[in-house]
Short mmCIF file of C-alpha atoms and ligand atoms in Angstrom, two decimals:
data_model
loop_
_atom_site.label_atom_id
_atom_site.label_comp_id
_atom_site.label_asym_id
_atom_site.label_seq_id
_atom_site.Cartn_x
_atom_site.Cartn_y
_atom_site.Cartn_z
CA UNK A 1 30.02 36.20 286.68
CA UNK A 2 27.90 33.45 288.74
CA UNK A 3 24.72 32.53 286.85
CA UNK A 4 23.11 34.23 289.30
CA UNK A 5 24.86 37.68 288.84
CA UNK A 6 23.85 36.58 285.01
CA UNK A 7 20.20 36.71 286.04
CA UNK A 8 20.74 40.40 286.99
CA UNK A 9 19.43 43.41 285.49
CA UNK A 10 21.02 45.23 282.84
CA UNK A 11 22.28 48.18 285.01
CA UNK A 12 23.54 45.98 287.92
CA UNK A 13 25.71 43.71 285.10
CA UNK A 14 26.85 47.01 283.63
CA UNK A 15 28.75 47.34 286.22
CA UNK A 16 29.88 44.22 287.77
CA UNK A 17 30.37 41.98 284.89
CA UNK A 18 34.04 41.25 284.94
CA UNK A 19 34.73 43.76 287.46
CA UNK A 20 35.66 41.67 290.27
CA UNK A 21 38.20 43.28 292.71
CA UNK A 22 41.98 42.96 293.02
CA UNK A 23 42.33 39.58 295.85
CA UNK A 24 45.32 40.90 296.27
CA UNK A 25 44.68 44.21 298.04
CA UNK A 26 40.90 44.35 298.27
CA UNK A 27 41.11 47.07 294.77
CA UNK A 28 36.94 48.01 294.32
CA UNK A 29 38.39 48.31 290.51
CA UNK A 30 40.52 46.13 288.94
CA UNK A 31 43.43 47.74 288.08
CA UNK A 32 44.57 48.68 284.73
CA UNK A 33 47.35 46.04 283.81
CA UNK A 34 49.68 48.55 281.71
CA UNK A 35 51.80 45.84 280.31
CA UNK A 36 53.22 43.95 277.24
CA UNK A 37 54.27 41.01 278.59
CA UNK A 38 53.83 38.65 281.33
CA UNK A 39 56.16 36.68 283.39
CA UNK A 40 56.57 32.92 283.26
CA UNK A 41 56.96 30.52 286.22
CA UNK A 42 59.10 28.19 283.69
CA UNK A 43 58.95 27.78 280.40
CA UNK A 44 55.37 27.83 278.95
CA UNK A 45 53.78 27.40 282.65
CA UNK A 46 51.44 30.71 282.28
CA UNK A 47 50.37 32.89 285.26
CA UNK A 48 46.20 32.86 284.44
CA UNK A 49 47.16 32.25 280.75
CA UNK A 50 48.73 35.40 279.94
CA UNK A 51 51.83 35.50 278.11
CA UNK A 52 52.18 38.88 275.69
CA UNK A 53 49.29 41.40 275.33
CA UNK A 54 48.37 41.37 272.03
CA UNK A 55 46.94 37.64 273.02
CA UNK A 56 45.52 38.78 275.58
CA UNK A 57 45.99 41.15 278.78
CA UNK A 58 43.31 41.16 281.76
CA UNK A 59 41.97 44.61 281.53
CA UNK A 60 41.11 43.27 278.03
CA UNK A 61 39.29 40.45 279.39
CA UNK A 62 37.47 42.48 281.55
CA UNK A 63 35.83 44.65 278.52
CA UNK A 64 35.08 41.41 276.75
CA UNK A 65 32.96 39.76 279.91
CA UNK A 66 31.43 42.79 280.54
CA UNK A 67 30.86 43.29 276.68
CA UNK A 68 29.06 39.84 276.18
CA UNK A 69 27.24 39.82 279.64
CA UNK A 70 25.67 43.14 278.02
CA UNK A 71 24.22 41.96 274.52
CA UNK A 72 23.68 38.62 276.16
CA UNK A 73 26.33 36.99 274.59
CA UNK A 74 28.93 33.82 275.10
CA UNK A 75 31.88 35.92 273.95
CA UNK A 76 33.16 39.40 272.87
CA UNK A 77 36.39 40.50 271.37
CA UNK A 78 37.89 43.95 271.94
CA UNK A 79 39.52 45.79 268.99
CA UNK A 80 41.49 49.45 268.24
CA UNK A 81 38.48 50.57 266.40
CA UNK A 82 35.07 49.70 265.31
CA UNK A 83 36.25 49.84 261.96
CA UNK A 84 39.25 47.25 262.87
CA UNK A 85 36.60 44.91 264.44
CA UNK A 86 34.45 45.21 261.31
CA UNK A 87 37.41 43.91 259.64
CA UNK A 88 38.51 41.46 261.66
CA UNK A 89 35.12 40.20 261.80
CA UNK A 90 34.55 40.30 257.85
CA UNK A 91 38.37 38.57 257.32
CA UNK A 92 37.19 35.83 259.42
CA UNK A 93 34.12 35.19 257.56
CA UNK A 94 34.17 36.53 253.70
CA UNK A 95 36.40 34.01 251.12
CA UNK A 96 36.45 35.50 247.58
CA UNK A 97 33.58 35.07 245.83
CA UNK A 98 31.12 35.84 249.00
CA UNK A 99 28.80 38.52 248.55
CA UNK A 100 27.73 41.01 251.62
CA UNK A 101 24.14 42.38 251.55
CA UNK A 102 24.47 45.98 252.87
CA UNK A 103 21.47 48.51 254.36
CA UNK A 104 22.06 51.35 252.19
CA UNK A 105 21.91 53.82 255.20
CA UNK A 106 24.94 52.77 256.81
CA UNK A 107 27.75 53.95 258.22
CA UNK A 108 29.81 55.13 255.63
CA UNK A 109 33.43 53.78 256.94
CA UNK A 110 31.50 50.49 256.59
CA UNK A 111 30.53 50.91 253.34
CA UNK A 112 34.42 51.91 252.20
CA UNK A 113 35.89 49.00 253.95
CA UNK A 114 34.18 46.46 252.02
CA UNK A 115 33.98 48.51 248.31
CA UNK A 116 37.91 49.47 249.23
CA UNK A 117 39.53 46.83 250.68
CA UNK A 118 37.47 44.05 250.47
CA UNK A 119 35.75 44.13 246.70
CA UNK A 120 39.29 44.41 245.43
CA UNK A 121 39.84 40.51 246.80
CA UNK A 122 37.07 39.54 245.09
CA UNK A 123 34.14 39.97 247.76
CA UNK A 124 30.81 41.17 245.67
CA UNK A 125 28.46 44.13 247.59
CA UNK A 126 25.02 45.36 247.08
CA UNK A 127 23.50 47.78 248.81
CA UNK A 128 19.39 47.67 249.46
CA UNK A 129 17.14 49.80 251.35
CA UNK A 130 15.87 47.22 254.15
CA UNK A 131 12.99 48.47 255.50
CA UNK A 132 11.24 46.42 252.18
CA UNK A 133 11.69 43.59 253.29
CA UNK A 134 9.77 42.07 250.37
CA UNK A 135 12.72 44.02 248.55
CA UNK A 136 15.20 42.14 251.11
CA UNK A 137 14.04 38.23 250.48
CA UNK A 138 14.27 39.14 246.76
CA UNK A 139 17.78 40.22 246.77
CA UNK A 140 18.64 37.29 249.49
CA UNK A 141 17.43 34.96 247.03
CA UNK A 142 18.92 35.88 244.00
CA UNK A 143 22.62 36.94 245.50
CA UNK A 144 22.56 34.39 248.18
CA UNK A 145 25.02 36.38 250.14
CA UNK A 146 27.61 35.29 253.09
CA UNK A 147 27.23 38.56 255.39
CA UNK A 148 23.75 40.19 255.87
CA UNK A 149 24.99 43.68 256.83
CA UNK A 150 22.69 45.99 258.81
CA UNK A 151 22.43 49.14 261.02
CA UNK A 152 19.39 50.26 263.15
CA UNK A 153 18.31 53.04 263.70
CA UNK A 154 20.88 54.00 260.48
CA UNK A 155 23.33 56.30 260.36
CA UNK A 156 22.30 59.15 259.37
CA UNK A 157 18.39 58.80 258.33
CA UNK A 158 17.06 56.92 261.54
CA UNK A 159 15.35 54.08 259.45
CA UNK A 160 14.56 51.09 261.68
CA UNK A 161 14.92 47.86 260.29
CA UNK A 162 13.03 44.63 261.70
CA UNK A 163 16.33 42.89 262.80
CA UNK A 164 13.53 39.53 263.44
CA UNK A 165 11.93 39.69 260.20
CA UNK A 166 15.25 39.63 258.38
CA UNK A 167 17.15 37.11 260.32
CA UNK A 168 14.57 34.84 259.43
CA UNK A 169 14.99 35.58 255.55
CA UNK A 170 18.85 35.67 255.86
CA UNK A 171 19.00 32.40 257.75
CA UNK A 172 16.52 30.83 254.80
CA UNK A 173 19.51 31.33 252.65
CA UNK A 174 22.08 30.47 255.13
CA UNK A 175 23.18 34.19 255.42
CA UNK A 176 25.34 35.26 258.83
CA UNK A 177 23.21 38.24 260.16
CA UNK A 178 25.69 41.15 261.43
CA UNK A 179 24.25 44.28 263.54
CA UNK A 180 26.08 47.30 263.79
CA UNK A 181 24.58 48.03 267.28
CA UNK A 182 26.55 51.68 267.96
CA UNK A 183 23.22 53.97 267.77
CA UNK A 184 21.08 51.77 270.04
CA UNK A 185 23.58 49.98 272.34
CA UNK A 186 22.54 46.98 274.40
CA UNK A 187 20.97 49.45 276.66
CA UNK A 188 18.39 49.69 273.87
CA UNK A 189 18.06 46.91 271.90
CA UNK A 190 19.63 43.22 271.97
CA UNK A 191 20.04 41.97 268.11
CA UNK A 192 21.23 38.69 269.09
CA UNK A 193 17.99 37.74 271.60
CA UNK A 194 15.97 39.44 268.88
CA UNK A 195 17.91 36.61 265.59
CA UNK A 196 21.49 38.09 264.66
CA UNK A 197 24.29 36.19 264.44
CA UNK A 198 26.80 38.88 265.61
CA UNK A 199 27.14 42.29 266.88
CA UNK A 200 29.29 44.75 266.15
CA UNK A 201 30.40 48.34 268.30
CA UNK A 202 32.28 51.36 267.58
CA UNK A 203 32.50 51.52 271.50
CA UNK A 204 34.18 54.73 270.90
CA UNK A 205 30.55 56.22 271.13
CA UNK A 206 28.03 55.54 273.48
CA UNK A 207 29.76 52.33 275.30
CA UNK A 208 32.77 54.46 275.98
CA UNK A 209 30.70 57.54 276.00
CA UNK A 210 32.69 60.37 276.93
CA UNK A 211 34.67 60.75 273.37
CA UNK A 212 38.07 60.17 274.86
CA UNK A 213 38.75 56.93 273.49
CA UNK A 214 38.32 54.79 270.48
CA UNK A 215 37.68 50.87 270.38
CA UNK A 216 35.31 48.75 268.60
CA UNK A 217 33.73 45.23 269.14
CA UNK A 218 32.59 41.93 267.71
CA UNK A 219 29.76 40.04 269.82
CA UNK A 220 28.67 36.62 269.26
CA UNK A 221 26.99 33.52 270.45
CA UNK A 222 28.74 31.76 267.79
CA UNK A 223 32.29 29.71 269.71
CA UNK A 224 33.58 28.74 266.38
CA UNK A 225 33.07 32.08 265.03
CA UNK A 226 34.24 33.71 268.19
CA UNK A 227 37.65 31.38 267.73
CA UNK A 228 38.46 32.49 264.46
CA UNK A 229 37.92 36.49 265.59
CA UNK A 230 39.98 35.96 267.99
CA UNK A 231 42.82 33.95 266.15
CA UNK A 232 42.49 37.14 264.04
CA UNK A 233 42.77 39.71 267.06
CA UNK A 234 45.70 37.56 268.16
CA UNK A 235 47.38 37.40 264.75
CA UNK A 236 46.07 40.58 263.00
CA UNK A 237 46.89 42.20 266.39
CA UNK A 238 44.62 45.30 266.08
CA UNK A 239 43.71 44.89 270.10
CA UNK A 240 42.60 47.56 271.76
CA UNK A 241 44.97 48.82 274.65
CA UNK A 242 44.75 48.20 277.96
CA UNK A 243 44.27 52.13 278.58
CA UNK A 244 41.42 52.27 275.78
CA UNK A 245 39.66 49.06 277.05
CA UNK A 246 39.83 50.57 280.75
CA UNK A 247 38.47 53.73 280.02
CA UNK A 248 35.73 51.87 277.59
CA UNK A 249 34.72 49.71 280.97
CA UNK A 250 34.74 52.55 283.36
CA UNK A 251 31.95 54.99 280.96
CA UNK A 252 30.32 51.45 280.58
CA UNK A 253 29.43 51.49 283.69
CA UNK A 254 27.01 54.91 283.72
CA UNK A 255 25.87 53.37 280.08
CA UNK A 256 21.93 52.91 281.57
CA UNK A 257 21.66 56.14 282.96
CA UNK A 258 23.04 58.08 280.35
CA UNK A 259 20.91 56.09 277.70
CA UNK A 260 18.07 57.30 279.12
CA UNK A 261 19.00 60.98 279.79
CA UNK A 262 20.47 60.39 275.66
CA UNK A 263 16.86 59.51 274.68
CA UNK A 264 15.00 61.89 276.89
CA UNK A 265 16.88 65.10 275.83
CA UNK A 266 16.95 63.81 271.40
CA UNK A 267 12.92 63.10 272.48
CA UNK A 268 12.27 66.65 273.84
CA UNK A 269 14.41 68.35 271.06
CA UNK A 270 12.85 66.25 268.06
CA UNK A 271 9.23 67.25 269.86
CA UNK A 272 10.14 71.11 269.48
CA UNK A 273 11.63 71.11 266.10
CA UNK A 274 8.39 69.58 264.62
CA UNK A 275 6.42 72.48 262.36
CA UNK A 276 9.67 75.34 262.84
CA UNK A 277 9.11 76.52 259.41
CA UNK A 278 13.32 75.76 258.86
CA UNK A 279 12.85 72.76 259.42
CA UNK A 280 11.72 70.54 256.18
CA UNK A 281 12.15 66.79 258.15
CA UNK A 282 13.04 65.29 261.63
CA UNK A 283 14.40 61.77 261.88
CA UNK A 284 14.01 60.17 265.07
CA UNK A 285 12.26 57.03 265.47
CA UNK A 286 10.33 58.59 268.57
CA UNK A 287 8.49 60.78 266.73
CA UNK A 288 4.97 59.03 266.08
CA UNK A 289 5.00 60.05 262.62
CA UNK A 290 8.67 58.04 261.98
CA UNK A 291 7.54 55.32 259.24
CA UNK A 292 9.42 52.85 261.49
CA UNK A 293 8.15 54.47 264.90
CA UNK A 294 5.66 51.12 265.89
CA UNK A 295 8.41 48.47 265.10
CA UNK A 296 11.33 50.81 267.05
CA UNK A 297 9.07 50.96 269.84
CA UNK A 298 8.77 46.75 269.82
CA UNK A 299 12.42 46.33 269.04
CA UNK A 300 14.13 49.08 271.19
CA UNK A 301 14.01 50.49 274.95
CA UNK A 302 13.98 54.04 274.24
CA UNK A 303 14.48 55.83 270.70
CA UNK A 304 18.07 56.29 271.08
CA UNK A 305 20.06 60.03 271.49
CA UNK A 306 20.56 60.71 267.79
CA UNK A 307 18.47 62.58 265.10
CA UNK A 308 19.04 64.24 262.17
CA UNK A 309 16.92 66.84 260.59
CA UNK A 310 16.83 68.28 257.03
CA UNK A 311 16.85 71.92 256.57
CA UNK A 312 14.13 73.70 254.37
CA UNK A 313 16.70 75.87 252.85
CA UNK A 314 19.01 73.24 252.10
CA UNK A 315 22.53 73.09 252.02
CA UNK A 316 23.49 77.11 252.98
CA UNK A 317 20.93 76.60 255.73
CA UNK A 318 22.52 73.39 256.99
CA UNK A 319 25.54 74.98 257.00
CA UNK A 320 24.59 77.73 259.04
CA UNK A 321 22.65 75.70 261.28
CA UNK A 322 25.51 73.58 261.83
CA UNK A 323 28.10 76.82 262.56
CA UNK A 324 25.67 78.63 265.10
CA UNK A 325 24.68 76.20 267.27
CA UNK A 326 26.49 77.02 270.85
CA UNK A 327 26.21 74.72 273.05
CA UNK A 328 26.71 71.67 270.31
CA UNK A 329 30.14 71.46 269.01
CA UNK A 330 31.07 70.69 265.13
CA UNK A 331 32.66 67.79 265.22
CA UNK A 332 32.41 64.10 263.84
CA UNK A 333 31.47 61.10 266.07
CA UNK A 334 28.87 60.76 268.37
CA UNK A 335 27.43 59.43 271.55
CA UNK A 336 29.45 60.72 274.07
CA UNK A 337 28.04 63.31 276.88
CA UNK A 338 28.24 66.58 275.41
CA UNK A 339 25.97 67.57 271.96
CA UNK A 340 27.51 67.39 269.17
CA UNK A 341 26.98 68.49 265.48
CA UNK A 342 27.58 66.81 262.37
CA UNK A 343 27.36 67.91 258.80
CA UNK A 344 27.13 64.40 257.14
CA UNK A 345 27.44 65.20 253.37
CA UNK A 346 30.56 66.67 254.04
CA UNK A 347 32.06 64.49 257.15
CA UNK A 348 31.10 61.28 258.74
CA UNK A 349 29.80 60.28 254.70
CA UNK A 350 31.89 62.42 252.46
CA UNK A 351 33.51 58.76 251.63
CA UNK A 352 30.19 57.67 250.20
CA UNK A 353 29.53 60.57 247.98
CA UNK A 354 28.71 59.63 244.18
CA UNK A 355 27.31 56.06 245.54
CA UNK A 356 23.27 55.03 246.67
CA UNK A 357 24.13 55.84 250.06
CA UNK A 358 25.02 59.44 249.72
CA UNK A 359 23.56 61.66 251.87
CA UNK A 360 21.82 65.29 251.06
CA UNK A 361 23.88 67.84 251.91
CA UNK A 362 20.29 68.98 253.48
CA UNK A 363 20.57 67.08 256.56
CA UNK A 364 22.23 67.79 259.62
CA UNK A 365 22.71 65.07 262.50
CA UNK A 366 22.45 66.02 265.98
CA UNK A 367 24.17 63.85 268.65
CA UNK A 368 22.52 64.56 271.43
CA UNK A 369 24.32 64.71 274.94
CA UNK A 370 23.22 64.99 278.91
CA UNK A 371 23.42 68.39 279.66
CA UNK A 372 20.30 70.21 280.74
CA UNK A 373 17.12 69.60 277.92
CA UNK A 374 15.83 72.91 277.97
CA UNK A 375 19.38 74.66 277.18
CA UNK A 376 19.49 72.24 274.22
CA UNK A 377 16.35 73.05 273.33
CA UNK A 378 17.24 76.60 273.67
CA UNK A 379 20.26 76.56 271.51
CA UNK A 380 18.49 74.49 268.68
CA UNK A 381 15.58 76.62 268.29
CA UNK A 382 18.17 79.99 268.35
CA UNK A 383 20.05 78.34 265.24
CA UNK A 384 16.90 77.62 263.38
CA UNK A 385 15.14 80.90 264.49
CA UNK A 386 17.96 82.61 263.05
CA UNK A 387 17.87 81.21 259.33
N1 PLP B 401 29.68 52.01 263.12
C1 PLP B 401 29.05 53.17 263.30
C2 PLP B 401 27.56 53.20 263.36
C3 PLP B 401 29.79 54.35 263.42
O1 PLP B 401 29.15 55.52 263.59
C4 PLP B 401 31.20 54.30 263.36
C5 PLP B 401 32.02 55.53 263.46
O2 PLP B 401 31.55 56.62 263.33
C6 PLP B 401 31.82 53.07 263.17
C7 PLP B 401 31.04 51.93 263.07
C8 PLP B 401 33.32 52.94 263.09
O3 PLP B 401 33.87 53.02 264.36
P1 PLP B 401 35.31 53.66 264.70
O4 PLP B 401 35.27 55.10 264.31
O5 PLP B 401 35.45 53.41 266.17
O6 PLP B 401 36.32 52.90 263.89
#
């Protein structure tokens, strides 16, 4: 993009950034370069760089400009997975010895990837609960970690974290900042104008947004940093496919509007759920009485499409709250159009059972989708009426 299609609004870049069309036929979208391999003029003498795909293929480069024009961001790399740019991101950065400093509400794939894979080559982890931040500068101090880890709203308790307030701590101590940014999106909230170092997706949720395709990203101001993700992507090689990072673009594109329709519908649900007497707990940081409800307000748009709620009659009622919903399927993931339900103890965070970041097999998490409010509504209030 010019610098003066960087100047645009959010929506407007959503859907132009890196989207220029084909010169050759006058394409309004570029098309979808299904290939492995590009040819060469002579030896070495690349057509617009591109020589195999797993360096690099152009509906990939599309993603990644539209990616970093997004969080506001120099560069962003494309992977299979969010949990394969987690890694690539963490390989490039952690040396045995480092220590990550981990929210203890995150995702729990996160969680597993550095106790599982990571801890085993020597990388330390602690987990805190970072909405005390006095608790936060105390742990920075003493374990003087490499990665500052953190997720907000968190997956699956809502907590909002002052991404500001702890950059500032983590960069006393020469911590890199990372933001797993899948809940809010960049629709929502913009960790690296608000002090993080890097950004992380699943963009199988809300970026790609219509659960039919999984891909994950690292976003970064950093160059140097950038380089060595990308030396990884290259020689790692978990890229995401040309297919994946087409489709991820495309439901990029409707990312603003459906943001807002996300937030509107989890707002009116979280609203009529307050006081059901089956209902011990909502979590959604648009509810005034949310402890982090003021700072979500200065750090996000909107409050986001997720919530999760916990059940008065805990676990049997979660479960049959979960299995009589009707218009919300069962299923893991989140973010895309239709509502889904998610059992947490059980699925997304059965992997973190028996650690601190276990999660009640009270709670239910609700990802809330675009269809009509009021037959969400409905369908909630028939599955709680019911218990
Ligand atoms: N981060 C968050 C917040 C997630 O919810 C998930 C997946 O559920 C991931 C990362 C991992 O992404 P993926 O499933 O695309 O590997």
């Amino acid at each position: 993009m010019s610098d003066d299609e960087m100047m645009h609004g959010f929506a407007t870049r959503a859907i132009h950034a890196g989207q220029q069309f084909d010169p050759t036929t006058g394409a309004v979208i570029p098309p979808l370069y299904l290939t492995s391999t590009f040819v060469q003029r002579s030896i070495g003498d690349l057509r617009g760089g591109y020589e195999y795909a797993r360096g690099g293929n152009p509906t990939r480069d599309a993603l990644q400009t539209q990616l970093a024009s997004l969080e506001g961001a120099g560069f962003a790399l494309s992977f299979a997975s969010g949990l394969a740019a987690e890694d690539a991101l963490l390989r490039a950065v952690l040396r045995p010895g480092d220590h990550v400093l981990m929210g203890n509400d995150v995702y729990g794939g996160t969680h597993r990837l550095v106790r599982r894979i990571f801890e085993p080559w020597g990388v330390g982890l602690t987990t805190l609960e970072l909405s005390d931040l006095a608790a936060a500068r105390d742990a920075l101090e003493s374990l003087r970690p490499r990665v500052l880890w953190l997720e907000t709203p968190s997956n699956p308790l809502m907590k909002i974290t002052d991404i500001t307030a702890l950059a500032e701590l983590a960069h006393g101590v020469g911590a890199l900042v990372v933001v797993d940014n899948t809940f809010a999106t960049p629709f929502l909230q913009q960790p690296l104008v608000l002090g993080a170092d890097v950004v992380v997706h699943s963009t199988t949720k809300y970026l790609g947004g219509h659960s039919d395709v999984l891909g994950g990203a690292v976003v970064t101001n950093d160059a140097e940093l950038a380089e060595q993700v990308q030396f990884l992507q290259f020689a790692a090689g978990a890229v995401s496919s040309p297919m994946d990072a087409w489709l991820t673009t495309r439901g990029i594109k409707t990312l603003a509007v459906r943001m807002r329709q996300h937030s509107a519908n989890a707002h009116a649900i979280a609203e009529s759920i307050v006081g059901h007497s089956a209902v011990a707990r909502v979590y959604y940081p648009g509810l005034p009485t949310h402890p982090g409800h003021e700072l979500a307000a200065r750090q996000m748009r909107l409050f986001g499409g997720m919530l999760s709620l916990e059940l008065a009659g805990g676990a049997a009622a979660a479960r049959a709250f979960a299995e009589s919903l009707r218009v919300f399927s069962l299923a893991e993931s989140l973010g895309g159009v239709e509502s889904l339900v998610n059992y947490p103890s059980e699925m997304t965070h059965a992997s973190v059972r028996g650690t601190d970041l276990e999660v009640s097999d009270a709670i239910i998490r609700l990802s809330v989708g675009i269809e009509e409010a009021d037959d969400l509504v409905a369908d909630v209030r028939q599955a709680l009426d019911a218990l």
